[in-house]
Amino acid sequence: MFDAHCGYKYRLYPTAEQKKMLDHHFFVSNQTYNICLDYQKETWEINKNLPKEKRVYPKSAEVDAVVKNALNSRNISYKTVIIQQARIHADGALRNAVTKPEFGFPNFKISSLDSQSFSWNNQGYSLIDDKNPKFKYLRLMKTNLKFRYHRDLPKDYKLNSITISRKAGRYFVSFGITYQTNVDLISKENLDIKRAVGIDTNVEAIAFSNGSLVSTNSKLLSKPKYSSRFKRLQCKQSRRIEIAKKTKKKTGKNFRKNQLQLNKISNKASNSKADLLHKLSKKTINEFDAIAVEDLKVKNMIKNEGNDKKARNRVIQDASFYRFLSFLEYKAVRNGKLFIKVNPAYTSKTCSNCGFINLKLKDERIFLCPNCKIKIHRDGNASKNILLLGLKSLGLGISLQTINDKPFELVCINGL
C-alpha cells in the first residue's frame, strides 16, 4: 500500500457565457503571473548589490497585495484563489531560474495565445451527478461546468488541485489527486527473469527484447502537419506577421482564426500519437515486471544545425521518444514495476550474442557480427543489450538463453 500521485483530465463543455468567464480568469492568471515576475525582478535589482544579510525579500502576502492593487487600478475583477495560485507558479518558475541557470529567466505569459490555463486549490468545489452517467458537473465559482466523465476517479482520493485549461479551442479540467493503491511491489529478489524486457526506441519502430517490433507510425500520424493545407495556412500566418512588423500594428482577428485552425491540426496529430503511446505503454506494463530503456537525452540528439540536419531533427521530434519513456516510467511506478535506465553508448554496435563491438557499423538495419556471424535486426540486437545492462545494474548476471528468444516480427497496435 502506497500513495500514488496522478492527474485525471476531462473534456469541459462550457456554455458561451461560461467561456467568457473562463477566458477572463485565464487573463487574470496571466496578468498576475507577469506582475509577480516584474515585482520580483525589481526586488532583485535592488538586492543584487547589497550584502546577503541586508537583502530583503517580499513575503507572499505582500506580493498578493501588489497584485491586487495593480488589478484594482485597472478595474479588473478577480478571484483571490486564482491570483494566489498564479503567484505560487511564478515563485516556482523563479526558483527554477535560480537553482537551474540553464532555464534562464521565466518568460512572460501572453493572453492572446490559444493555449491558456489557471489553477484552483482543493477548496470551494463539488462534483454533481448528471442524469446521463457519462457526464458530471464541476461546481466552481458558483457555476456548474459540465464535463465528460469518461473514467471514474479512484475511491477515497484526496484532491490536491484543479486546473482549467484551453487548447485548440477546447476546454479541459484536470484534477491533481493522491490516492492509496494496493499493488505487489516488484524487487530484484522476486523478479521473474522471463518477465523482464529491454526496449530500444527508433524513429520507425520500437524494438522489444522478446522479439516484438512495433511500428511507431510517426510519419503517418504526423502527416496532417505536413499537408498542403497546413503549409498554406502557415504561409498566410507568415505574411500577416511580416505585414504587422512593417506597419507596426497588432495582428487581427483573421490571424487568430487562422492560428486556431493550425492548432487544431497539430493537436489532432499529437492526440493520435499520445493515444498510440498510451496503449503501447499500458500493454508493456501489463506484460512485464521489469523494463529497461536507454537514458536518452533527446535535446542533445536534435542540436545538429544546418539544412541537411533539419529533416532528421524533425523526424526525431515526431518520434516522441521522451513522451513514450515518460509514459512507461510513471505507469511502472504506479504499478510497482521496476523501471531501469541504462547508458545508451554502444548498445546498437555491440553484438548481443558474443559481445563484439562493431565500430564500423553504419545505417544498416540488419546487424551482422563479424566475429560470431550472427544476423539479427539492429534494433532487436540493441534491445537485448539494453536488457542485459539493466539486469546487470540490478546485480543479476544472466544469459539470453534463459529468456524466451524468438525472431523479430512486426506487431500492429489497433490496426495502425
PDB file of C-alpha atoms in Angstrom, residues 4 18 31 39 41 66 71 116 129 135 175 188 217 246 265 272 290 337 349 370 389 394 398:
ATOM      1  CA  ALA A   4       0.024   7.418  -5.789  1.00  0.00           C
ATOM      2  CA  GLN A  18     -19.111  30.293 -19.226  1.00  0.00           C
ATOM      3  CA  GLN A  31      -1.590  39.198 -15.569  1.00  0.00           C
ATOM      4  CA  TYR A  39       7.879  42.792  -8.948  1.00  0.00           C
ATOM      5  CA  LYS A  41      12.699  41.391 -10.889  1.00  0.00           C
ATOM      6  CA  VAL A  66       0.830  44.332  -5.001  1.00  0.00           C
ATOM      7  CA  LEU A  71      -5.658  44.737 -10.835  1.00  0.00           C
ATOM      8  CA  GLN A 116      -4.231  29.066 -21.617  1.00  0.00           C
ATOM      9  CA  ASP A 129     -24.033  13.934 -10.938  1.00  0.00           C
ATOM     10  CA  PHE A 135     -21.316  13.415 -17.688  1.00  0.00           C
ATOM     11  CA  PHE A 175      -7.767  17.053 -11.081  1.00  0.00           C
ATOM     12  CA  LYS A 188      15.144  -7.878  -7.799  1.00  0.00           C
ATOM     13  CA  ASN A 217       3.737   5.234 -37.353  1.00  0.00           C
ATOM     14  CA  LYS A 246       6.343  46.563 -41.234  1.00  0.00           C
ATOM     15  CA  ILE A 265      -4.499  20.187 -36.901  1.00  0.00           C
ATOM     16  CA  SER A 272      -3.395  10.406 -32.113  1.00  0.00           C
ATOM     17  CA  ALA A 290      10.960  -5.042 -15.224  1.00  0.00           C
ATOM     18  CA  LYS A 337       7.182  -2.420 -11.528  1.00  0.00           C
ATOM     19  CA  LYS A 349      27.093  -1.614 -32.100  1.00  0.00           C
ATOM     20  CA  PRO A 370      31.977 -10.085 -37.968  1.00  0.00           C
ATOM     21  CA  LEU A 389      22.701  -3.887 -18.967  1.00  0.00           C
ATOM     22  CA  LEU A 394      20.350  -4.899 -10.532  1.00  0.00           C
ATOM     23  CA  ILE A 398      22.168 -13.788 -16.963  1.00  0.00           C
TER      24      ILE A 398
END
